[in-house]
């Protein structure tokens, strides 16, 4: 269909793009001012309702964000206003996530520091009723059982990951990936019952052994290890493998000498994070290792103490009067957190020192 | 020791996709053979099939015969690892080992294969290889620094040094100079002229002048259309290809009247 309207005049030459024209900007103190104003408003609002810390912070955040957004929208335009709004939202979300973390750390430190003394690290619970006593046996027990877990899980997990990334194809690879996914979802108590049932076959019902605990923890740790190691190995560029093949290096040597060294920093991090995942497990150790007051360092002979189970029993059966047991429970929790933090620090150090260097 | 390569009826697949069809060619020892052709026509694919690097990709396989001095490289009892030890390769993109120093990268062919060598011999080999790749002057004071600290062109020359350090019989180079400045390019070309005394060299290049300068023989690959396999259209002495080719397509491509 043809139109019979007069031929359109060519569009007037549009003005050159204006993107470099200066736009009005809010001064730097605008953010601070908006939130200070909001704080005042919050106090006023608080007088009407009930003012406490939570409502005060909440009012300030909401009113400040909205005020900043409105002002910015008038002065700076839509895009900049949206930027400020989203920045506030993201920072707010970050603050909200920090609240439980900080309050947890604060509470554990506040209550745990009472018994963070030499005796706690030096003595077990033999013959302790009331004050004193310590978690010497539980700390060593945790270290021994976690160590055994690492010795069992890291090779299995790493080799599985190597298989999945370097060798696996087709059905078998998909089956293994599926099973690892299923294993990731196993509730920890089920892992504990599995290990208990396994050892009960050989040692009769009621068996309690450190090694059984390590087996239970391995069931939890292996899938975590496989998954993270797999991701890390996948990051190694294929070109490096091809470079090695082109030099006539066999595949297994390429993996051992090129792929794993290139990924070593990431692998170290996976190991430490997998350890952090299992070191605080309580339920599986409760059913497989139990607890004891005396020091038992032999994972193949009877009950052992571990920090999480120690904390559990000190809290649930503190004795009379209860406060000493409860104090010990908090300190055990604090030591556990310190262990995990230490591990994370170790992971950082590993990736710092082993990461491929650029060295320009 | 240079060796000749005879390719007959070679078809190269990625899974079901036939990427290169029906290649018949003889590559002469102690010479440089250049492969030219438009992007995507299968030059890299063909090159990678010569040292059995093609098959490391899942699903990739070949049909036909590739023989080096009469020995079938794809024979049932031939280990691809042995083939790659004799036929070295330089890739289109530089790929030094990032965890290793410059020195270790050059020594990688020896070290990774756990071949025993005295320290002084190894030092010698590293120096000779770096000199050969025209990199020695730039790196001789920082041999123990990580290789990832080099510039792209330096990394490519490091890869060449790494490839010649294992003294292969045949050296395959996939656009080795595409990331290099004219001076390094010239150095690489000189290097090729020098290396062809000892090695058989096959080079893929998009640079006609380079092909004309360095090679004795030139092969022109072409592709009929998307989804079609690439084919070796013409294989002749370089002089003939660039002055008076047999095929019209070759002439069009060389004179830039392509497509
Ligand atoms: N890994 C792969 N999987 C599937 N197909 C591939 C793969 N690599 C290349 N191909 C296909 O094979 C054909 C030839 O590719 P090739 O890389 O050999 O081209 P080329 O001639 O080297 O091109 P260029 O000059 O751009 O490097 C192309 O159609 C490409 O899409
Ligand atoms: Mg290519």
XYZ file of C-alpha atoms and ligand atoms in Angstrom:
651
model
C 0.000 0.000 0.000
C 1.510 3.233 -1.084
C 1.014 6.444 0.733
C 0.293 9.647 -1.078
C 1.384 12.080 1.576
C 3.825 14.788 0.682
C 7.398 13.625 0.548
C 8.835 13.949 3.983
C 11.403 16.574 4.529
C 14.723 15.057 5.437
C 15.059 14.954 9.198
C 16.750 17.989 10.581
C 20.344 17.180 11.420
C 20.189 15.997 14.992
C 22.377 17.807 17.492
C 25.649 16.052 18.232
C 25.468 13.521 21.033
C 25.366 15.176 24.393
C 26.827 12.427 26.464
C 29.854 14.418 27.495
C 27.864 17.384 28.733
C 28.359 17.841 32.441
C 25.364 16.731 34.463
C 24.497 18.114 37.851
C 25.842 15.839 40.577
C 24.914 15.653 44.205
C 27.767 16.704 46.475
C 29.670 13.977 48.260
C 28.157 14.710 51.620
C 24.658 14.168 50.225
C 24.561 10.509 51.285
C 25.649 11.300 54.816
C 23.204 14.181 54.988
C 20.309 12.065 53.761
C 20.909 9.395 56.378
C 21.522 11.917 59.161
C 18.214 13.553 58.298
C 16.625 10.132 58.220
C 17.994 9.423 61.693
C 16.286 12.553 62.999
C 13.051 11.508 61.328
C 13.476 8.060 62.828
C 13.750 9.518 66.329
C 10.589 11.558 65.740
C 8.800 8.499 64.395
C 10.117 6.568 67.348
C 8.568 9.002 69.781
C 5.183 8.253 68.211
C 5.692 4.483 68.265
C 8.120 2.666 70.513
C 11.757 3.602 69.915
C 14.332 0.885 70.260
C 17.558 0.111 68.436
C 15.970 -2.149 65.837
C 13.191 0.204 64.797
C 15.606 3.132 64.834
C 18.033 1.435 62.429
C 15.179 0.213 60.260
C 13.529 3.651 60.015
C 16.843 5.361 59.300
C 17.701 2.919 56.527
C 14.334 3.081 54.786
C 13.770 6.828 55.100
C 17.378 7.641 54.177
C 17.311 5.432 51.086
C 14.020 6.891 49.867
C 15.120 10.473 50.521
C 18.413 9.972 48.728
C 16.640 8.361 45.805
C 14.073 11.178 45.525
C 16.648 13.959 45.714
C 18.975 12.226 43.307
C 16.141 11.658 40.881
C 15.359 15.364 40.794
C 18.940 16.555 40.570
C 20.893 13.818 38.830
C 18.308 12.028 36.699
C 16.851 8.548 36.584
C 19.914 6.437 35.895
C 21.966 7.870 38.720
C 19.005 7.664 41.106
C 18.525 4.001 40.299
C 22.220 3.441 40.881
C 21.976 4.994 44.333
C 18.852 3.015 45.166
C 20.417 -0.306 44.197
C 23.642 0.550 45.994
C 21.645 1.166 49.167
C 19.726 -2.088 48.723
C 22.888 -4.127 48.183
C 24.630 -2.582 51.161
C 21.502 -3.152 53.231
C 21.389 -6.806 52.281
C 25.053 -7.096 53.178
C 24.427 -5.525 56.576
C 21.513 -7.873 57.223
C 23.691 -10.910 56.503
C 26.382 -9.607 58.797
C 24.025 -9.251 61.749
C 23.673 -12.955 62.629
C 27.358 -13.590 61.970
C 28.561 -10.775 64.189
C 26.071 -11.525 66.907
C 27.058 -15.200 66.853
C 30.757 -14.456 67.078
C 30.161 -11.857 69.770
C 28.073 -14.204 71.880
C 30.420 -17.169 71.551
C 33.456 -15.068 72.401
C 31.707 -13.349 75.317
C 30.603 -16.593 76.884
C 33.498 -18.759 75.805
C 36.302 -16.526 76.989
C 35.547 -17.300 80.656
C 37.124 -20.734 80.412
C 39.665 -20.016 77.674
C 42.500 -20.796 80.047
C 45.461 -23.113 80.251
C 43.519 -25.730 82.141
C 40.967 -26.012 79.343
C 43.697 -27.035 76.923
C 45.613 -29.147 79.433
C 43.184 -31.366 81.229
C 40.481 -33.841 80.389
C 37.265 -34.381 82.318
C 38.421 -37.270 84.459
C 37.078 -36.861 87.984
C 35.674 -33.403 87.362
C 32.480 -32.467 89.122
C 31.863 -28.748 89.191
C 34.596 -26.230 88.267
C 37.795 -26.899 86.310
C 38.284 -29.568 83.747
C 39.003 -29.101 80.096
C 38.713 -30.351 76.573
C 42.239 -31.590 76.026
C 40.876 -35.024 75.153
C 38.152 -33.578 72.909
C 40.484 -31.263 70.988
C 42.897 -34.093 70.272
C 39.999 -36.398 69.456
C 38.625 -33.929 66.925
C 42.052 -33.487 65.362
C 42.645 -37.250 65.149
C 39.234 -38.124 63.730
C 39.286 -35.217 61.275
C 42.805 -36.178 60.258
C 41.695 -39.744 59.550
C 38.756 -38.386 57.587
C 41.078 -36.278 55.471
C 43.402 -39.207 54.871
C 40.458 -41.265 53.596
C 38.467 -38.620 51.741
C 41.043 -36.461 49.992
C 42.587 -39.216 47.848
C 39.200 -40.703 46.985
C 37.678 -37.311 46.278
C 40.623 -36.035 44.285
C 40.947 -39.180 42.194
C 37.228 -39.193 41.496
C 37.443 -35.586 40.371
C 40.427 -36.392 38.149
C 38.477 -39.262 36.645
C 35.425 -37.095 36.002
C 37.374 -34.254 34.421
C 40.159 -36.058 32.574
C 38.954 -39.540 31.721
C 35.232 -39.946 32.264
C 32.889 -40.170 29.320
C 29.335 -41.215 28.721
C 27.266 -43.361 31.068
C 29.774 -44.027 33.817
C 30.635 -40.361 34.162
C 26.991 -39.380 34.352
C 26.283 -42.135 36.871
C 29.144 -41.025 39.119
C 28.122 -37.379 38.897
C 24.581 -38.355 39.835
C 25.710 -40.465 42.779
C 27.958 -37.694 44.052
C 25.011 -35.315 43.876
C 22.899 -37.757 45.847
C 25.675 -38.157 48.406
C 25.871 -34.391 48.848
C 22.277 -34.451 50.038
C 22.658 -37.221 52.622
C 21.666 -35.920 56.074
C 24.595 -36.178 58.442
C 22.746 -38.402 60.928
C 22.152 -40.899 58.117
C 25.874 -40.953 57.400
C 26.431 -41.635 61.100
C 23.882 -44.451 61.190
C 25.446 -45.942 58.060
C 28.900 -46.024 59.636
C 27.443 -47.355 62.882
C 25.596 -50.142 61.073
C 28.704 -50.985 59.068
C 30.892 -51.335 62.155
C 28.142 -53.091 64.110
C 28.335 -55.906 61.564
C 31.912 -56.607 62.600
C 32.025 -55.525 66.226
C 28.499 -56.162 67.384
C 25.822 -53.655 68.391
C 26.747 -50.748 70.609
C 30.168 -50.338 69.004
C 31.857 -46.965 69.486
C 35.094 -46.314 67.611
C 36.942 -43.234 66.428
C 37.493 -44.816 63.052
C 33.742 -45.324 62.655
C 33.320 -41.597 63.171
C 35.954 -40.927 60.532
C 34.092 -43.183 58.102
C 30.850 -41.335 58.797
C 32.547 -37.979 58.229
C 34.132 -39.292 55.023
C 30.696 -40.065 53.641
C 29.937 -36.382 54.127
C 33.285 -35.038 52.996
C 33.903 -37.046 49.834
C 31.091 -35.514 47.760
C 32.065 -31.996 48.821
C 35.651 -32.764 47.919
C 34.736 -34.260 44.530
C 32.520 -31.355 43.579
C 34.923 -28.581 44.458
C 37.995 -30.365 43.070
C 36.083 -31.018 39.857
C 35.307 -27.329 39.449
C 38.915 -26.403 40.106
C 40.301 -28.944 37.623
C 37.875 -27.772 34.961
C 39.383 -24.321 35.248
C 42.750 -25.551 33.983
C 42.806 -24.501 30.319
C 42.791 -27.305 27.789
C 45.618 -25.609 25.926
C 48.015 -26.529 28.711
C 47.094 -30.188 28.419
C 47.576 -29.994 24.652
C 50.910 -28.251 25.107
C 52.094 -31.168 27.210
C 50.697 -33.799 24.833
C 52.456 -32.093 21.934
C 55.754 -32.599 23.757
C 55.052 -36.308 23.846
C 54.114 -36.363 27.521
C 51.745 -39.223 28.397
C 48.348 -38.333 29.769
C 48.939 -39.440 33.349
C 52.160 -37.420 33.542
C 50.360 -34.428 32.092
C 47.809 -34.700 34.868
C 50.377 -35.161 37.608
C 52.921 -32.616 36.414
C 50.861 -29.979 34.633
C 47.167 -30.089 35.523
C 47.442 -30.630 39.265
C 50.302 -28.153 39.828
C 48.368 -25.527 37.886
C 45.309 -26.157 40.039
C 47.124 -26.723 43.332
C 46.029 -23.478 44.979
C 42.379 -24.177 44.229
C 42.732 -27.785 45.338
C 44.226 -26.685 48.651
C 41.268 -24.412 49.167
C 38.834 -27.214 48.339
C 40.458 -29.486 50.896
C 40.330 -26.923 53.692
C 36.768 -25.939 52.925
C 35.730 -29.592 52.865
C 37.401 -30.050 56.263
C 35.603 -27.001 57.608
C 32.391 -28.587 56.401
C 32.809 -31.733 58.531
C 34.858 -30.642 61.525
C 31.810 -29.334 63.388
C 29.522 -32.291 62.673
C 27.898 -33.552 65.856
C 25.167 -36.043 65.021
C 27.256 -38.667 63.189
C 29.918 -38.594 65.911
C 27.275 -38.922 68.604
C 26.177 -42.293 67.255
C 29.565 -43.613 66.130
C 32.163 -42.302 68.574
C 30.195 -41.330 71.641
C 31.929 -39.426 74.408
C 34.329 -40.170 77.219
C 35.767 -38.183 80.095
C 39.217 -39.704 79.846
C 41.760 -39.151 77.119
C 41.633 -41.827 74.436
C 43.873 -41.190 71.473
C 43.419 -44.573 69.800
C 40.721 -44.375 67.135
C 40.633 -48.167 66.916
C 39.803 -48.719 70.545
C 36.560 -47.572 72.069
C 34.922 -44.227 72.670
C 36.676 -40.939 72.054
C 35.818 -37.363 72.883
C 35.357 -34.745 70.156
C 34.724 -31.027 70.479
C 31.172 -30.865 69.060
C 29.978 -33.854 71.077
C 31.802 -32.522 74.129
C 29.974 -29.212 73.762
C 26.707 -31.054 73.315
C 27.058 -33.087 76.493
C 28.416 -30.206 78.573
C 25.360 -28.218 77.557
C 22.705 -30.921 77.922
C 24.132 -32.652 80.989
C 26.078 -29.928 82.764
C 25.779 -31.524 86.197
C 25.042 -29.591 89.368
C 25.575 -26.709 89.612
C 25.169 -26.330 85.853
C 27.154 -23.145 85.129
C 30.580 -24.819 84.957
C 29.458 -27.308 82.344
C 27.750 -24.611 80.330
C 30.880 -22.463 80.410
C 32.907 -25.396 79.122
C 30.397 -25.910 76.314
C 30.780 -22.304 75.142
C 34.533 -22.483 75.276
C 34.455 -25.711 73.256
C 32.315 -23.912 70.672
C 34.809 -21.034 70.632
C 37.741 -23.382 70.094
C 35.855 -25.076 67.265
C 35.247 -21.728 65.567
C 38.895 -20.854 65.997
C 39.882 -24.148 64.383
C 37.658 -23.457 61.371
C 38.925 -19.893 61.101
C 42.480 -21.202 61.282
C 41.684 -23.585 58.444
C 40.254 -20.803 56.315
C 43.344 -18.748 56.979
C 45.443 -21.726 55.950
C 43.451 -21.992 52.712
C 44.149 -18.334 52.013
C 47.836 -18.812 52.629
C 47.938 -21.893 50.419
C 46.304 -20.146 47.508
C 48.510 -17.125 48.052
C 51.763 -19.056 47.975
C 50.924 -21.701 45.388
C 48.934 -19.720 42.853
C 50.649 -19.414 39.465
C 52.696 -16.265 39.620
C 52.623 -13.569 37.008
C 55.786 -11.908 38.216
C 56.082 -9.045 35.758
C 66.589 -36.016 11.587
C 64.023 -34.859 9.080
C 61.422 -37.284 7.854
C 58.918 -37.281 5.032
C 55.197 -37.560 5.586
C 52.816 -39.200 3.155
C 49.116 -38.621 3.582
C 46.654 -40.670 1.597
C 42.847 -40.476 1.463
C 42.632 -38.727 4.788
C 39.183 -37.824 6.142
C 39.032 -35.943 9.428
C 35.929 -35.884 11.618
C 34.650 -34.052 14.665
C 32.091 -36.604 15.816
C 29.843 -37.032 12.792
C 30.955 -33.803 11.172
C 33.389 -34.340 8.315
C 35.706 -31.334 8.633
C 38.379 -32.208 6.068
C 37.960 -34.666 3.209
C 40.167 -36.631 0.888
C 43.608 -35.236 1.475
C 46.449 -36.759 -0.523
C 49.802 -35.131 -0.121
C 53.491 -35.813 0.362
C 55.490 -33.540 2.606
C 59.161 -33.472 1.783
C 61.874 -33.724 4.423
C 64.236 -30.791 4.983
C 61.821 -28.285 3.584
C 59.129 -25.901 4.674
C 55.604 -26.661 3.558
C 53.051 -23.878 3.893
C 49.303 -24.378 4.195
C 47.073 -21.487 3.209
C 43.351 -21.024 2.817
C 40.365 -19.132 4.167
C 39.381 -19.283 7.828
C 37.511 -22.407 8.860
C 38.641 -24.532 5.911
C 40.412 -27.057 8.122
C 44.083 -26.090 8.101
C 44.476 -26.430 11.846
C 42.425 -29.604 11.820
C 44.658 -31.144 9.153
C 47.813 -30.039 10.939
C 46.640 -31.514 14.225
C 45.873 -34.825 12.563
C 49.520 -35.145 11.505
C 50.767 -35.659 15.069
C 47.610 -37.279 16.386
C 46.663 -34.228 18.456
C 43.307 -34.242 16.727
C 42.063 -37.285 18.570
C 42.479 -35.813 22.066
C 39.169 -34.016 21.528
C 36.212 -36.209 22.453
C 34.600 -37.742 19.369
C 37.313 -36.580 17.007
C 38.733 -39.259 14.704
C 40.270 -39.769 11.286
C 40.065 -42.221 8.403
C 42.851 -42.860 5.961
C 46.574 -43.105 6.238
C 49.365 -40.886 7.467
C 52.818 -42.387 7.102
C 56.128 -41.006 8.324
C 59.046 -42.506 6.416
C 56.767 -45.379 5.484
C 55.543 -46.110 9.004
C 51.772 -45.743 9.425
C 51.210 -43.265 12.261
C 47.654 -44.474 12.766
C 48.608 -48.155 12.787
C 47.033 -50.326 15.483
C 50.262 -50.788 17.431
C 51.410 -47.171 17.292
C 51.302 -45.176 20.514
C 50.186 -41.577 19.893
C 52.589 -40.464 22.611
C 55.523 -41.752 20.531
C 54.170 -39.985 17.470
C 54.012 -36.685 19.332
C 57.541 -37.118 20.601
C 58.727 -37.174 17.002
C 56.367 -34.541 15.640
C 56.411 -31.343 17.653
C 53.838 -28.604 17.495
C 53.491 -24.869 18.049
C 49.922 -23.725 18.594
C 47.939 -20.838 17.205
C 47.701 -19.268 20.680
C 50.794 -19.197 22.923
C 50.400 -21.654 25.804
C 53.396 -21.673 28.154
C 52.980 -23.543 31.447
C 52.010 -20.825 33.939
C 53.373 -22.635 36.987
C 56.834 -23.018 35.510
C 59.705 -20.613 35.083
C 61.006 -19.657 31.643
C 63.829 -22.148 32.059
C 61.491 -24.946 33.126
C 59.194 -24.265 30.208
C 62.003 -24.814 27.744
C 63.161 -27.860 29.681
C 59.588 -29.150 29.979
C 59.911 -31.715 27.189
C 62.843 -33.283 29.034
C 61.597 -32.848 32.580
C 57.991 -33.918 32.060
C 59.153 -37.055 30.311
C 61.548 -37.740 33.180
C 64.483 -38.011 30.829
C 67.739 -37.849 32.728
C 70.149 -35.132 31.719
C 73.088 -33.473 33.421
C 72.482 -29.959 34.658
C 75.148 -28.474 32.407
C 73.769 -30.274 29.367
C 70.296 -29.051 30.186
C 71.558 -25.477 30.647
C 73.172 -25.797 27.259
C 70.030 -27.126 25.635
C 67.890 -24.359 27.123
C 70.306 -21.703 25.899
C 70.504 -23.202 22.423
C 66.729 -23.491 22.127
C 66.142 -19.935 23.324
C 68.802 -18.657 20.948
C 67.122 -20.586 18.181
C 63.782 -18.989 18.958
C 65.385 -15.543 19.109
C 64.400 -15.055 22.724
C 67.664 -15.587 24.561
C 68.739 -11.949 24.724
C 65.448 -10.849 26.239
C 65.205 -13.503 28.936
C 68.729 -14.571 29.794
C 68.687 -12.508 32.984
C 65.369 -13.806 34.200
C 65.318 -17.481 33.349
C 63.882 -18.309 36.737
C 60.986 -15.875 36.539
C 57.508 -17.233 35.718
C 56.775 -17.590 32.022
C 53.403 -15.898 32.396
C 55.241 -12.617 32.931
C 56.315 -12.501 29.273
C 54.519 -10.575 26.557
C 52.332 -12.461 24.097
C 54.964 -12.484 21.370
C 57.668 -13.539 23.808
C 55.418 -16.338 25.032
C 54.971 -17.563 21.467
C 58.733 -17.635 20.931
C 59.082 -19.445 24.250
C 56.669 -22.073 22.926
C 58.795 -22.428 19.819
C 61.887 -22.849 21.987
C 60.029 -25.470 24.008
C 59.055 -27.342 20.859
C 62.535 -27.378 19.311
C 64.210 -28.312 22.597
C 62.995 -31.901 22.261
C 64.555 -32.149 18.788
C 61.556 -33.516 16.906
C 61.831 -34.861 13.369
C 58.939 -32.779 12.177
C 57.744 -29.418 13.452
C 54.160 -28.315 12.928
C 53.444 -24.615 13.364
C 49.918 -23.228 13.409
C 50.135 -19.524 12.555
C 53.199 -19.108 14.768
C 53.665 -15.472 13.823
C 50.104 -14.221 13.973
C 50.743 -12.582 17.355
C 54.191 -11.250 16.585
C 55.689 -7.940 15.532
C 57.526 -7.730 12.183
C 60.943 -8.122 13.783
C 60.038 -11.284 15.665
C 58.195 -12.543 12.599
C 61.340 -12.126 10.584
C 63.289 -13.870 13.307
C 60.850 -16.778 13.221
C 61.122 -16.956 9.447
C 64.911 -16.984 9.657
C 64.584 -19.635 12.297
C 62.479 -21.760 9.975
C 64.998 -21.436 7.197
C 67.647 -22.562 9.656
C 65.582 -25.354 11.163
C 64.667 -26.902 7.857
C 68.238 -28.154 7.596
C 67.331 -30.537 10.389
C 63.565 -30.749 10.581
C 60.617 -31.117 8.293
C 58.476 -28.043 8.847
C 54.791 -27.568 8.132
C 53.391 -24.115 8.751
C 49.876 -22.727 8.566
C 49.758 -19.055 7.710
C 47.360 -16.371 6.583
C 50.234 -14.282 5.378
C 50.864 -14.905 1.662
C 54.196 -13.089 1.654
C 55.306 -15.261 4.522
C 54.304 -18.410 2.673
C 56.113 -17.145 -0.410
C 59.228 -16.211 1.566
C 59.768 -19.303 3.658
C 58.226 -22.289 1.949
C 59.251 -24.655 -0.811
C 55.836 -26.246 -1.197
C 52.434 -24.691 -0.664
C 49.070 -26.330 -0.156
C 45.847 -24.439 -0.689
C 42.823 -25.569 1.313
C 39.346 -24.421 0.450
C 35.796 -25.013 1.524
C 32.790 -25.102 -0.785
C 30.359 -23.680 1.762
C 29.227 -23.837 5.361
C 28.832 -27.417 6.574
C 30.917 -28.737 3.691
C 34.243 -30.408 4.340
C 37.440 -28.527 3.585
C 39.578 -29.951 0.777
C 43.134 -29.635 -0.361
C 42.568 -27.927 -3.704
C 46.112 -27.592 -4.886
C 49.531 -28.641 -3.725
C 52.495 -27.401 -5.718
C 55.886 -25.763 -5.430
C 55.456 -22.338 -3.871
C 56.828 -20.531 -6.931
C 54.259 -22.164 -9.131
C 51.378 -21.503 -6.743
C 52.185 -17.835 -6.569
C 52.968 -17.285 -10.240
C 50.923 -19.715 -12.226
C 48.632 -21.950 -10.170
C 46.804 -24.881 -11.725
C 43.493 -24.011 -10.163
C 41.360 -20.956 -10.681
C 40.306 -20.946 -6.986
C 43.929 -20.749 -5.882
C 44.584 -17.810 -8.122
C 41.455 -16.021 -6.888
C 42.410 -16.567 -3.286
C 45.978 -15.437 -3.717
C 45.081 -12.348 -5.682
C 42.425 -11.437 -3.133
C 39.503 -11.973 -5.474
C 37.991 -14.465 -3.126
C 34.275 -14.994 -2.546
N 36.678 -28.705 18.414
C 35.893 -28.694 17.317
N 34.702 -29.317 17.340
C 33.891 -29.314 16.247
N 34.192 -28.708 15.100
C 35.370 -28.059 15.021
C 36.283 -28.006 16.124
N 37.363 -27.288 15.764
C 37.136 -26.889 14.498
N 35.948 -27.362 14.039
C 35.386 -27.159 12.719
O 36.262 -27.682 11.757
C 36.366 -26.829 10.637
C 37.796 -26.468 10.393
O 38.305 -25.735 11.488
P 39.838 -25.343 11.618
O 40.064 -24.848 12.994
O 40.668 -26.466 11.180
O 39.953 -24.128 10.585
P 41.243 -23.284 10.160
O 41.441 -23.497 8.721
O 42.368 -23.565 11.067
O 40.718 -21.797 10.390
P 41.550 -20.526 10.924
O 42.314 -20.039 9.774
O 40.472 -19.573 11.305
O 42.384 -20.957 12.072
C 35.476 -25.628 10.932
O 34.252 -25.803 10.257
C 35.268 -25.674 12.412
O 33.988 -25.198 12.727
Mg 43.440 -22.490 12.615
